[in-house]
Coordinates of C-alpha atoms in Angstrom, one line a residue:
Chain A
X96 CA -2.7 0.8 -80.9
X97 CA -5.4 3.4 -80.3
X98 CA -3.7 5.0 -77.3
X99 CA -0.5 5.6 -79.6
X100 CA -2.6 7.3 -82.0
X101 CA -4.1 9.2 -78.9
X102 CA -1.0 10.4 -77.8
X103 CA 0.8 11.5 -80.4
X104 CA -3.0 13.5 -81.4
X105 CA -2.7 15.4 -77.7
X106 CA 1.4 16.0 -78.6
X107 CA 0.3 18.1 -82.1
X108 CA -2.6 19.4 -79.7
X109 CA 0.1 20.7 -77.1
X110 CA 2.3 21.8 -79.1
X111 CA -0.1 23.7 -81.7
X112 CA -2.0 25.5 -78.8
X113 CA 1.3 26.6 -77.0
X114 CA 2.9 27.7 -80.7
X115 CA 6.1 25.5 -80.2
X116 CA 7.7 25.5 -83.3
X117 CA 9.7 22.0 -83.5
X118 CA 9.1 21.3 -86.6
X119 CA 11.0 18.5 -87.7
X120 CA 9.0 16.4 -84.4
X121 CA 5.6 17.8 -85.7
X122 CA 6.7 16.8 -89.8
X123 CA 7.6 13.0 -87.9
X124 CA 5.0 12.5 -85.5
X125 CA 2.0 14.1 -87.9
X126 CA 3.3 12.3 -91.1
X127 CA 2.9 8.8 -89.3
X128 CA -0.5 10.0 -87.8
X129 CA -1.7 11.4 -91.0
X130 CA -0.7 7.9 -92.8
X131 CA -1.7 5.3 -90.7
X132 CA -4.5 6.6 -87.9
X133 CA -6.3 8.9 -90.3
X134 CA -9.1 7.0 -89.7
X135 CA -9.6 7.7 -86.0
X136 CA -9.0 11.6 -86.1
X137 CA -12.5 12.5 -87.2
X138 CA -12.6 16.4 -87.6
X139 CA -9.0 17.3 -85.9
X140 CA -7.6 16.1 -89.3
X141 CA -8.2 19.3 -91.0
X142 CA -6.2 21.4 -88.5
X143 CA -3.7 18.6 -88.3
X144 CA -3.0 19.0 -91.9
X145 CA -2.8 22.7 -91.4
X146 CA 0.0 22.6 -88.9
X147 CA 1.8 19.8 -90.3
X148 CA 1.9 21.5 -93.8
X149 CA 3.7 24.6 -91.8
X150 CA 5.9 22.0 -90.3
X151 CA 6.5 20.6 -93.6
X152 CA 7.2 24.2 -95.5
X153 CA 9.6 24.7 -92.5
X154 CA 11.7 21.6 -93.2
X155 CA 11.4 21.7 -96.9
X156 CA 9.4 18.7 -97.2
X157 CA 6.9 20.0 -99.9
X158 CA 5.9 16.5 -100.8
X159 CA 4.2 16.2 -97.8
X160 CA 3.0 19.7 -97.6
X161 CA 1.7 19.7 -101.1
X162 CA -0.3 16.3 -100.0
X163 CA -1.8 17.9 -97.1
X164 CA -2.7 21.0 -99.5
X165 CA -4.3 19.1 -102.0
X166 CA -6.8 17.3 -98.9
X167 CA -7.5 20.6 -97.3
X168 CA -8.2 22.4 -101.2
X169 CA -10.5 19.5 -101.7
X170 CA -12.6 19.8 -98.4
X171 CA -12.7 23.6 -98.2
X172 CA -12.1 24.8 -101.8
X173 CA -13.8 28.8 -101.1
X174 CA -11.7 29.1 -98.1
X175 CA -9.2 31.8 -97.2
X176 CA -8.0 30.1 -94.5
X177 CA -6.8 27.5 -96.9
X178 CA -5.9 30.3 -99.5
X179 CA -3.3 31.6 -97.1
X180 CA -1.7 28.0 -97.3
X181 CA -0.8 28.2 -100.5
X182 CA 0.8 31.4 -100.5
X183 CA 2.0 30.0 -97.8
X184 CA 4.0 27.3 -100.0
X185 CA 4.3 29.4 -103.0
X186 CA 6.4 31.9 -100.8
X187 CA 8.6 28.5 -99.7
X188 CA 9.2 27.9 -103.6
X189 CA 10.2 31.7 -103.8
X190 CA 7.4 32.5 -106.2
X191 CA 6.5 35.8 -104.0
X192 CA 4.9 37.4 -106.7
X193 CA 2.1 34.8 -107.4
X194 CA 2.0 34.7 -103.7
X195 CA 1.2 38.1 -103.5
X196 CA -1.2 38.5 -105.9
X197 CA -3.1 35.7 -104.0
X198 CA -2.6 37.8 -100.8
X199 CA -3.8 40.8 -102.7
X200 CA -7.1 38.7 -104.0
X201 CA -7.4 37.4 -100.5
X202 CA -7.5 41.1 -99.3
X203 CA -9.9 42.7 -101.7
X204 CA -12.6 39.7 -100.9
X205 CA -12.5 40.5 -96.9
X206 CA -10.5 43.8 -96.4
X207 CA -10.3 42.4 -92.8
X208 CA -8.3 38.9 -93.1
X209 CA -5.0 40.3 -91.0
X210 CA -3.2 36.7 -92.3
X211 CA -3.1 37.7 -95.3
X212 CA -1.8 41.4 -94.9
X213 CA 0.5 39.9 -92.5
X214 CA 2.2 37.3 -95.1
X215 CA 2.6 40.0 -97.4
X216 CA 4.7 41.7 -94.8
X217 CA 6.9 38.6 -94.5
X218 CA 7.6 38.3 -98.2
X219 CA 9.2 42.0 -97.9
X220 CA 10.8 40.7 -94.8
X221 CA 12.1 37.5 -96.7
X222 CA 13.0 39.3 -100.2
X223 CA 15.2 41.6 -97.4
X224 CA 13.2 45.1 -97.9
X225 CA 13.5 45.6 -94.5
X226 CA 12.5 49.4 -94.8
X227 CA 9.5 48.7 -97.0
X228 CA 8.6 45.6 -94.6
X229 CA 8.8 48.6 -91.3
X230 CA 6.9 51.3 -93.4
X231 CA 4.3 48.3 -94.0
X232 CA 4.0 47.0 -90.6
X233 CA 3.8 50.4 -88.8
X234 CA 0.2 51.2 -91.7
X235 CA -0.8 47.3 -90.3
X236 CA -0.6 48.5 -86.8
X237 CA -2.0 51.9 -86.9
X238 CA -5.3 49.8 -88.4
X239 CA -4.8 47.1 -86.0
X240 CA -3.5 48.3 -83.0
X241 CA -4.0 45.3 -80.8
X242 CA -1.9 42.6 -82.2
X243 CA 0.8 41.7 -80.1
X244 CA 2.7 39.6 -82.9
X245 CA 2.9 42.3 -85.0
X246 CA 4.3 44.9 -82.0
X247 CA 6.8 41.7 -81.7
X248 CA 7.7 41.7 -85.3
X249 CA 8.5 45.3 -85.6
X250 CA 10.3 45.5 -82.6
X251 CA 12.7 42.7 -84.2
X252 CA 13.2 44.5 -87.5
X253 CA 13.9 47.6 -85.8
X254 CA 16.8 46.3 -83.7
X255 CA 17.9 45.3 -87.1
X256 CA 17.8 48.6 -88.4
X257 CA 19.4 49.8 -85.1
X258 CA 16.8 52.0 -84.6
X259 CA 16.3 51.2 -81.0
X260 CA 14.6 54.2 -79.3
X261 CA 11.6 52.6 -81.5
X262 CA 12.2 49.5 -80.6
X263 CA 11.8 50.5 -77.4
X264 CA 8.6 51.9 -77.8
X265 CA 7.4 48.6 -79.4
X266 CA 8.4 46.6 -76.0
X267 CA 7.0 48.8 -74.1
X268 CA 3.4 48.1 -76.1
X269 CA 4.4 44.1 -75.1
X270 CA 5.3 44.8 -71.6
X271 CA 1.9 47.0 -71.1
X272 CA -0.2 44.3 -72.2
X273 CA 1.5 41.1 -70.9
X274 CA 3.0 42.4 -67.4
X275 CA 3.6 39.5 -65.9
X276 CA 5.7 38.3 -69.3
X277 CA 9.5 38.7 -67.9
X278 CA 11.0 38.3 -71.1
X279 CA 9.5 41.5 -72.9
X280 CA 11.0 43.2 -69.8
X281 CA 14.6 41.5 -70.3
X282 CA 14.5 42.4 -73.9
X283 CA 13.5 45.8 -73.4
X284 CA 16.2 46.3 -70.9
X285 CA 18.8 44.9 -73.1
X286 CA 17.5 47.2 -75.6
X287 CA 18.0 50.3 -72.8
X288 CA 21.2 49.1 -72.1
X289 CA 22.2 49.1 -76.3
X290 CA 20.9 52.4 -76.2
X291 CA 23.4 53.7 -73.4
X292 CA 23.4 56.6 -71.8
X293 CA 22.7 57.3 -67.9
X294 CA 19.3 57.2 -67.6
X295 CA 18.8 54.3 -69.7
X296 CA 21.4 52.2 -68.3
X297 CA 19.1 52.9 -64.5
X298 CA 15.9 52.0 -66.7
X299 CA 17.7 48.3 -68.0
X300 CA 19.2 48.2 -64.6
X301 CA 15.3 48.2 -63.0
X302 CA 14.0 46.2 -66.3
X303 CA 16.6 43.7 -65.5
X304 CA 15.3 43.3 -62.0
X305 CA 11.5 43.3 -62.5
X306 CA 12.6 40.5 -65.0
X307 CA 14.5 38.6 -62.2
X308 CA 11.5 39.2 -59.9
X309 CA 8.9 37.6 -62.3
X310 CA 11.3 35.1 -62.8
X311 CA 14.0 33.8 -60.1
X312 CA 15.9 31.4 -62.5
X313 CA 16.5 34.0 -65.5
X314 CA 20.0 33.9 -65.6
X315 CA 20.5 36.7 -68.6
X316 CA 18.3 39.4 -66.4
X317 CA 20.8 38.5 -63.7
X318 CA 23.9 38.9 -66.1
X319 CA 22.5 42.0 -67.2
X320 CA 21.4 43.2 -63.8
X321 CA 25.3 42.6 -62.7
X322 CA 26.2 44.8 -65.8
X323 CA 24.2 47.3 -65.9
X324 CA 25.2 48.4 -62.0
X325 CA 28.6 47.9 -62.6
X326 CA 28.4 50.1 -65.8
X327 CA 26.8 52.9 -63.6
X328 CA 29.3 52.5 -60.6
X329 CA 31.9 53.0 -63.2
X330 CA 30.6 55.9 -64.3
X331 CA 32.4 59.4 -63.5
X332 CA 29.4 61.4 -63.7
X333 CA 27.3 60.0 -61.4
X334 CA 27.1 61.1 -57.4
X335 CA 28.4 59.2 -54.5
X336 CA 25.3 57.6 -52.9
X337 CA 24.0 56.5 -56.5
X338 CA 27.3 54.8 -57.5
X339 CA 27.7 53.5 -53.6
X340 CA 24.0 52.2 -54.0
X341 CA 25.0 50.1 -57.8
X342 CA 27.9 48.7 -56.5
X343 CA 25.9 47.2 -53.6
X344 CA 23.5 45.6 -56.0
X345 CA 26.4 44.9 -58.3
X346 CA 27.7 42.9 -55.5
X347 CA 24.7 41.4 -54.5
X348 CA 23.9 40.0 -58.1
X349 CA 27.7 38.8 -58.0
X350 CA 27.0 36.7 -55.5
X351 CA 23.6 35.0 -56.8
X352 CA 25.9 34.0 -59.6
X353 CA 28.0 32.5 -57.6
X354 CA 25.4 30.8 -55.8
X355 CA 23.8 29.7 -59.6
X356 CA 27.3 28.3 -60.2
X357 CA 27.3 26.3 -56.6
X358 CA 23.9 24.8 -57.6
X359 CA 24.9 23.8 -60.7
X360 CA 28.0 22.4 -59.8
X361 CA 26.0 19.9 -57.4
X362 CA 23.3 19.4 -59.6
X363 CA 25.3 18.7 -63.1
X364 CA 28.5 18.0 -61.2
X365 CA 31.2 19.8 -64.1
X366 CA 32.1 23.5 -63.7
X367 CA 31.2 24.6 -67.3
X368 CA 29.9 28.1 -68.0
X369 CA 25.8 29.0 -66.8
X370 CA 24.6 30.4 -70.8
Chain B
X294 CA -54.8 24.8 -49.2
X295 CA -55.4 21.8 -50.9
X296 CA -57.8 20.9 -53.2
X297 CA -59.0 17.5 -53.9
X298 CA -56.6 14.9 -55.4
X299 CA -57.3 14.3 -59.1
X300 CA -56.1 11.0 -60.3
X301 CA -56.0 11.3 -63.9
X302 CA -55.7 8.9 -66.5
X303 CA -52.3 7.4 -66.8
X304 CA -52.7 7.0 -70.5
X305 CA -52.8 11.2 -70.4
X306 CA -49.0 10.6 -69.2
X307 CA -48.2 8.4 -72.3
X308 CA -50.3 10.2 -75.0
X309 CA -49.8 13.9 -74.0
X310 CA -47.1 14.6 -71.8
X311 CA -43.9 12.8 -73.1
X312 CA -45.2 13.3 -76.9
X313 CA -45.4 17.4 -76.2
X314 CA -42.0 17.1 -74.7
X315 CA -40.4 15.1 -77.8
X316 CA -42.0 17.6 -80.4
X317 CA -40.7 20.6 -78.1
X318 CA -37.4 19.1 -78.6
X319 CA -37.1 18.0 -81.5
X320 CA -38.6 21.6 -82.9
X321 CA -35.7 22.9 -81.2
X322 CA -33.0 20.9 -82.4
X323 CA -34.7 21.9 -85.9
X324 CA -34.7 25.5 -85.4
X325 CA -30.9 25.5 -84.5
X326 CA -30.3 23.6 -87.9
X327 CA -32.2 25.7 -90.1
X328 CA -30.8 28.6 -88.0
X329 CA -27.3 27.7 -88.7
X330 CA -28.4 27.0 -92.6
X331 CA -30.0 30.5 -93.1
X332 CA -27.1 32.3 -91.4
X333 CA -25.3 34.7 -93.3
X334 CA -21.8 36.0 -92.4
X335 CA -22.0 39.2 -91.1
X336 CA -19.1 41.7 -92.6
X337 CA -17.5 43.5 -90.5
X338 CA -15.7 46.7 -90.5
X339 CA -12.4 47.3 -90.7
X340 CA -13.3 51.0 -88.8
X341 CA -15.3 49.0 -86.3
X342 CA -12.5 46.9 -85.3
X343 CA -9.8 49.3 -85.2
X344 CA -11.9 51.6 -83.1
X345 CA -12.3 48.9 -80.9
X346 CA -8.6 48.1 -80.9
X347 CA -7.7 51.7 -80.1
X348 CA -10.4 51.5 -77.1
X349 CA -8.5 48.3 -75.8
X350 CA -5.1 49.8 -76.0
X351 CA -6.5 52.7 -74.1
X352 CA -7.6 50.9 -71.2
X353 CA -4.7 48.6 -71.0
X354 CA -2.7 52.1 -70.8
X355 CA -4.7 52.5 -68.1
X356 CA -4.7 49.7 -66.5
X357 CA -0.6 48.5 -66.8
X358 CA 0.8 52.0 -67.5
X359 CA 2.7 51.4 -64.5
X360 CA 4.8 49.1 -65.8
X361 CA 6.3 51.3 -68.4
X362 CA 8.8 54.2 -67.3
X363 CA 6.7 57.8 -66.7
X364 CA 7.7 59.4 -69.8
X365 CA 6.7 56.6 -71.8
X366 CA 3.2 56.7 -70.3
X367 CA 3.3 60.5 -70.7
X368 CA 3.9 60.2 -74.5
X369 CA 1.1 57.8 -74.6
X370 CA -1.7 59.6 -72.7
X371 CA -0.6 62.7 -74.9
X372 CA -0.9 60.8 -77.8
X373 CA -4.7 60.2 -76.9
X374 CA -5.9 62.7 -75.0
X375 CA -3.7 66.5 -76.0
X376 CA -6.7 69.1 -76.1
X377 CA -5.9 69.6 -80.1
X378 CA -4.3 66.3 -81.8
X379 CA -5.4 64.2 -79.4
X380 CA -7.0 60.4 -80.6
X381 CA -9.9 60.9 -78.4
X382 CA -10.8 64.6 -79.1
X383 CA -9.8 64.6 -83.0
X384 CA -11.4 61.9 -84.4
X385 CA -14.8 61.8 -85.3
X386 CA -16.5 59.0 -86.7
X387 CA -19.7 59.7 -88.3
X388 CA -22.3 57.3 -87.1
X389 CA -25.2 56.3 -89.1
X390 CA -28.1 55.2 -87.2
X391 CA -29.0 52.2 -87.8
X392 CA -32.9 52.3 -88.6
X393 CA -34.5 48.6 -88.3
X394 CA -36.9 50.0 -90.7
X395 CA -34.5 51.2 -93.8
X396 CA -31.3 48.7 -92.9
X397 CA -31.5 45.8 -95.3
X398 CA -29.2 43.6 -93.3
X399 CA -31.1 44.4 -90.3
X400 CA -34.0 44.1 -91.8
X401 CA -33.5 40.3 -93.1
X402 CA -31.7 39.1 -90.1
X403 CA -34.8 40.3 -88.0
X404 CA -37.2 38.7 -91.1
X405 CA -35.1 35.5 -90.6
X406 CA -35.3 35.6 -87.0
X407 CA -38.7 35.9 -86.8
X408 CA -39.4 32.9 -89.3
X409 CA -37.5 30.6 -87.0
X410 CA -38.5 31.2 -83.8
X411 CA -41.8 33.5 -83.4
X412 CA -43.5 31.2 -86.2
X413 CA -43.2 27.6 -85.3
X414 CA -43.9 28.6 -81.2
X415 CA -47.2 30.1 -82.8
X416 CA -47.4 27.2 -85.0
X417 CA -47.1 24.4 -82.5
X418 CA -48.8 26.3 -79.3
X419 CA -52.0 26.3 -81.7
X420 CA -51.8 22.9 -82.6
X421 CA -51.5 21.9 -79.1
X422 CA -54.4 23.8 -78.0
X423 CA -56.1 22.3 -80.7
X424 CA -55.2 18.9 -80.5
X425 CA -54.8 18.5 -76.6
X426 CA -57.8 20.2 -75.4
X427 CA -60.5 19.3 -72.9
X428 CA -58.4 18.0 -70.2
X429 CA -55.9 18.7 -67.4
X430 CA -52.5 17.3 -68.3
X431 CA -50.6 18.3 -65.3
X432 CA -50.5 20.1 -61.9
X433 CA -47.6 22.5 -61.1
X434 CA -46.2 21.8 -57.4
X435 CA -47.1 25.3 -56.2
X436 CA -50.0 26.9 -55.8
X437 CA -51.5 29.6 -58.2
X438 CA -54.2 32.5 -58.2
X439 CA -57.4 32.0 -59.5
X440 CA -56.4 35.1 -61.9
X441 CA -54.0 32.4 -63.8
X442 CA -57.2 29.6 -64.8
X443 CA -58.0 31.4 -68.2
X444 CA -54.5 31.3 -69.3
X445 CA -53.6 28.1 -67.7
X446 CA -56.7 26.1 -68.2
X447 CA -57.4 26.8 -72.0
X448 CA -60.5 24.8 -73.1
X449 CA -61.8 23.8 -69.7
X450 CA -64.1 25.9 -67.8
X451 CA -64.3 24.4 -64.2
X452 CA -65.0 27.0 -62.1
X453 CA -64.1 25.0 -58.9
X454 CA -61.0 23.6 -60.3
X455 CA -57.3 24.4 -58.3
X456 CA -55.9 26.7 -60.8
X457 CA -52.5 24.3 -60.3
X458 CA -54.1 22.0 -62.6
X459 CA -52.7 23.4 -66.0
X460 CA -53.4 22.1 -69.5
X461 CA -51.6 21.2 -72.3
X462 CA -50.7 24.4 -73.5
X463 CA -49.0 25.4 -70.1
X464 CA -46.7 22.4 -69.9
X465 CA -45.9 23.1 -73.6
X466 CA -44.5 26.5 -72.9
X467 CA -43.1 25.2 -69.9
X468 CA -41.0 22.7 -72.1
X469 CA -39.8 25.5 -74.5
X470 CA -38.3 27.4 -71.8
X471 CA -37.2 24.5 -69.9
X472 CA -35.1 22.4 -72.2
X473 CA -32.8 25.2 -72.7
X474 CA -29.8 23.4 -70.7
X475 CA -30.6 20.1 -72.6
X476 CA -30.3 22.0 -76.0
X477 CA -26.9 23.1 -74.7
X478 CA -25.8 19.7 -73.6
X479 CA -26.6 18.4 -76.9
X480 CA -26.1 21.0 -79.3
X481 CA -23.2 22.9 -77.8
X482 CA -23.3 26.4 -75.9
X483 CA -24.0 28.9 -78.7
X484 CA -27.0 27.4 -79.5
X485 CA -29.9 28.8 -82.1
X486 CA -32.5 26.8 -80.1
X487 CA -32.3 29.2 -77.1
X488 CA -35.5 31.3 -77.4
X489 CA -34.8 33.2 -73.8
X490 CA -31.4 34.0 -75.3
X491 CA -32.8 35.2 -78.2
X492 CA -35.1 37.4 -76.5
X493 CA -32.5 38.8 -74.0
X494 CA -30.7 40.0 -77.4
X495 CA -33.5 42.0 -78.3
X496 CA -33.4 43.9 -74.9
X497 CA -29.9 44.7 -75.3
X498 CA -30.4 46.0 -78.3
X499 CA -27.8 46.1 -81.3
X500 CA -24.5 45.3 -79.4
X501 CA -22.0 44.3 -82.4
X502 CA -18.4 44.2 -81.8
X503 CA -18.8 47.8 -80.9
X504 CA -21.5 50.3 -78.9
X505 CA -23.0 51.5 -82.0
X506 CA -22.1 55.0 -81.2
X507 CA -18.1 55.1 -81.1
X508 CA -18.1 58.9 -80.0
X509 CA -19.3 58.2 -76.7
X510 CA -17.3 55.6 -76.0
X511 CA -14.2 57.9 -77.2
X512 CA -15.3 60.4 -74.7
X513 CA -16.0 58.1 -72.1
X514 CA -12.2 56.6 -72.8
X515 CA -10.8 60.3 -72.5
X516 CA -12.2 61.0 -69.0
X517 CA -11.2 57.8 -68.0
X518 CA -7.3 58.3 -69.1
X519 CA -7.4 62.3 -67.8
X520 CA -7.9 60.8 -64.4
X521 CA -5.2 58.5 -64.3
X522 CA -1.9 58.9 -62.7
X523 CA 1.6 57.2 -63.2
X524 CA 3.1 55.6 -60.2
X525 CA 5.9 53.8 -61.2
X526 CA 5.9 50.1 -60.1
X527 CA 9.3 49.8 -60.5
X528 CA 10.4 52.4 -58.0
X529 CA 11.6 49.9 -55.4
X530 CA 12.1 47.1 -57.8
X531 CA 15.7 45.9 -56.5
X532 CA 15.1 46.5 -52.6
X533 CA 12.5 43.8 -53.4
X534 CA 14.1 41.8 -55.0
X535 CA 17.3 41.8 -52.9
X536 CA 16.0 41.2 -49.4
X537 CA 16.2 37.8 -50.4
X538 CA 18.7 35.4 -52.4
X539 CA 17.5 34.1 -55.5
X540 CA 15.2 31.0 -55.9
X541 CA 16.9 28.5 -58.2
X542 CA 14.6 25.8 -57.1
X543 CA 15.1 23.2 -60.7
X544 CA 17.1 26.1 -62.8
X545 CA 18.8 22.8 -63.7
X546 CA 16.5 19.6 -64.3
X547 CA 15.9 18.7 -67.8
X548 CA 12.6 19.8 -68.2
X549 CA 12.9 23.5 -67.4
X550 CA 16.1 24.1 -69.7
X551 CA 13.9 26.5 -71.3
X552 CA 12.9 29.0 -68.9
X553 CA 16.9 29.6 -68.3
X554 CA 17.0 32.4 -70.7

């Protein structure tokens, strides 16, 4: 049964290198691997353990995620990495402020470790301090400019606070860095189009398209393309040739979405709605 | 131009040449052990790495800036390079040379370097020229200046001898350098048993996470940005994209349900 073992060992390999996170498949398919082929793992067991435990604290197993602490506390006792894990599952019990003083140690041994600031983030994100949790993240950023999660993170919170000129700004950090990603340029033309106004509803109308262009078969960029001219069109203030030029691409992306619908219909063979 | 044919003893194949070639490697393989065991962790910076970060985020402004809208990138390049509160021309980071001489850190990481590589090559090239001397071991496929026979030819003074024919000491320093891509097929890429590496390092000089002097590279960053202009990539985004219909080539098989939204 090797080639079992073997498969479901390049399944937590896929899915931890391309941050899926299904956990309740990683909690099934690691538990039986962890139980019955630990044997044949060799060294990947360690980072196995690691990422089933997350799967475990997300689907409130902590049996099996305190099992898989206890084996990883044993084989690395001075590690932060492992130190982080059980904050990790003391913030899952709700014990955030044993969790943070662990953070806090973590922090004063290796100023650098950017898990650990990060987590303390998240508790202020989970205990609902959203404005504490911003003011926090925006100090982390200025340090660490480069880390693209973090840009991600705040963006989020910010379009929870509404505050989405900011927002924007965030996106635009994403976009820069990952140009080819076309949803950081849907979301940030969504966030445009929130915002309102003339000029930002052109701005989401040409996000929406360099979204569609990166990506042919993003049906919300084309929803939102459709919109967004239509919206402008509509508009009183705007001057002939501009609202004669949005109702033509209104019209065109009417007509791709009639065309999605066609396929569809031949593909699936019900007429049910595209999102 | 060739000399007479020496036929040497075969038992000079056994004895000499595959034993020096063994101890070469297995030296190695020991050097990149005890490397690994004497290695400290070297703490980094916080400053180091956020300066680095900053210089990143600089360049991919200048680099992608024209994906973002033009006032976006305007508010950016101000942000770094405004004559007064500029990034680039307000911060100063002091920078402490860092003496070999004075630098603890330095000085024990060059102490520790030393120890494992300079020593045993001194160690073992002496041994060999000890124990392997008298005698031609090999002969190199190319022919060689008579100015090479004194340091080729240690222990044997022929006069009328091809200066191909080497000794034992030659073929051992020809084994340290050449067994560099077997220590990386056994031992991995980043190996410690990679003497020419090591000495490559020592001719770049100090090159941490960061050019040691973060002011240059700060002004170097700021002339870079100055020069850069904005052209919007999205300026004809929809004629491109409408001059043809829409691929929807598998928007609907089961596997690619994701990429829908």
């Amino acid at each position: 049964m090797s080639s079992l073992s073997a498969e479901m060992r390049d399944k937590l390999r896929k899915w931890r290198e391309e941050n899926y996170r299904n956990s309740e498949q990683i909690v099934d398919v690691g538990e039986e691997l962890i139980n019955e082929h630990a044997s044949k793992l060799g060294d990947d067991i360690w980072i196995i353990y690691e990422q089933v435990m997350i799967a475990a604290l997300d689907c409130s197993r902590d049996d099996l995620a305190l099992s898989c602490l206890q084996e990883l506390k044993r084989q690395f006792p001075d590690s932060h990495r492992v130190k982080r894990l059980v904050g990790m599952r003391l913030e899952a019990l709700e014990r955030y402020e044993d969790a943070n003083k662990l953070y806090d140690s973590i922090l004063q041994d290796d100023p650098t470790n950017t898990a650990a600031r990060k987590r303390k983030i998240a508790i202020l994100k989970a205990q609902g301090k959203s404005t504490e949790a911003i003011r926090e993240l925006n100090e982390y950023l200025e340090q660490f400019v480069g880390d693209l999660e973090a840009w991600h993170e705040l963006s989020e919170l910010y379009i929870n606070e509404h505050d989405y000129a900011k927002a924007a700004f965030c996106l635009e950090e994403l976009m820069m860095t990952n140009p080819h990603n076309h949803l950081y340029c849907e979301q940030y033309a969504e966030v445009k189009y929130t915002q309102g106004g003339l000029e930002n509803l052109e701005l989401s109308r040409k996000y929406f398209a360099q979204a569609l262009k990166l990506n042919n078969r993003n049906m919300r960029a084309l929803f939102g393309l459709y919109m967004s001219a239509s919206h402008i069109a509509a508009s009183p203030k705007v001057s002939a040739k501009v609202k004669k030029d949005n109702v033509k691409y209104a019209a065109w992306a009417a007509t791709q979405i009639n065309r999605a619908y066609q396929v569809r219909e031949r593909a699936v063979g019900t007429k049910s709605p595209l999102i | 131009m060739a000399g007479p044919e020496l036929l040497l003893d075969s038992s000079i194949r056994l004895w000499v040449v595959l034993p020096i070639v063994v101890i070469t490697f297995l030296v190695g393989v020991i050097r990149h052990y005890v490397t690994q065991l004497l290695h400290s962790d070297k703490k980094v910076d916080v400053q180091q790495v956020s300066d680095s970060q900053v210089l990143l985020r600089s360049r991919v402004l200048r680099e992608n800036g024209k994906y973002i809208p033009k006032q976006s990138f305007a508010m950016r390049k101000h942000y770094f390079n405004n004559a007064e509160t500029g990034f680039f021309k307000k911060v100063k980071r002091k920078v402490v040379p860092k003496n070999p001489m004075t630098d603890t850190s330095m000085l024990t990481d060059m102490m520790k370097g030393n120890v494992t590589n300079v020593l045993p090559m001194i160690l073992i090239g002496g041994w060999i020229n000890w124990a392997f001397s008298g005698f031609v071991t090999t002969k190199v496929p190319f022919p060689l200046t008579l100015r090479f026979k004194p340091m080729l030819q240690r222990g044997i003074d022929l006069l009328s001898l091809d200066a191909s024919w080497v000794s034992s000491a030659s073929w051992y320093f020809l084994n340290v350098f050449g067994l560099r891509s077997m220590y990386s097929l056994i031992l991995g890429q980043d190996n410690a048993a990679d003497q020419s590496r090591i000495m490559q390092d020592h001719m770049t000089g100090a090159a941490m996470a960061m050019p040691p002097d973060p002011n240059k590279a700060f002004k170097s960053e700021w002339e870079a940005l100055e020069i850069v202009e904005h052209r919007w990539a999205l300026e004809h985004v929809e004629e491109e994209l409408m001059c043809k219909d829409l691929n929807f080539g598998g928007l609907f098989s089961r596997e690619l349900k994701s990429t829908m939204f």
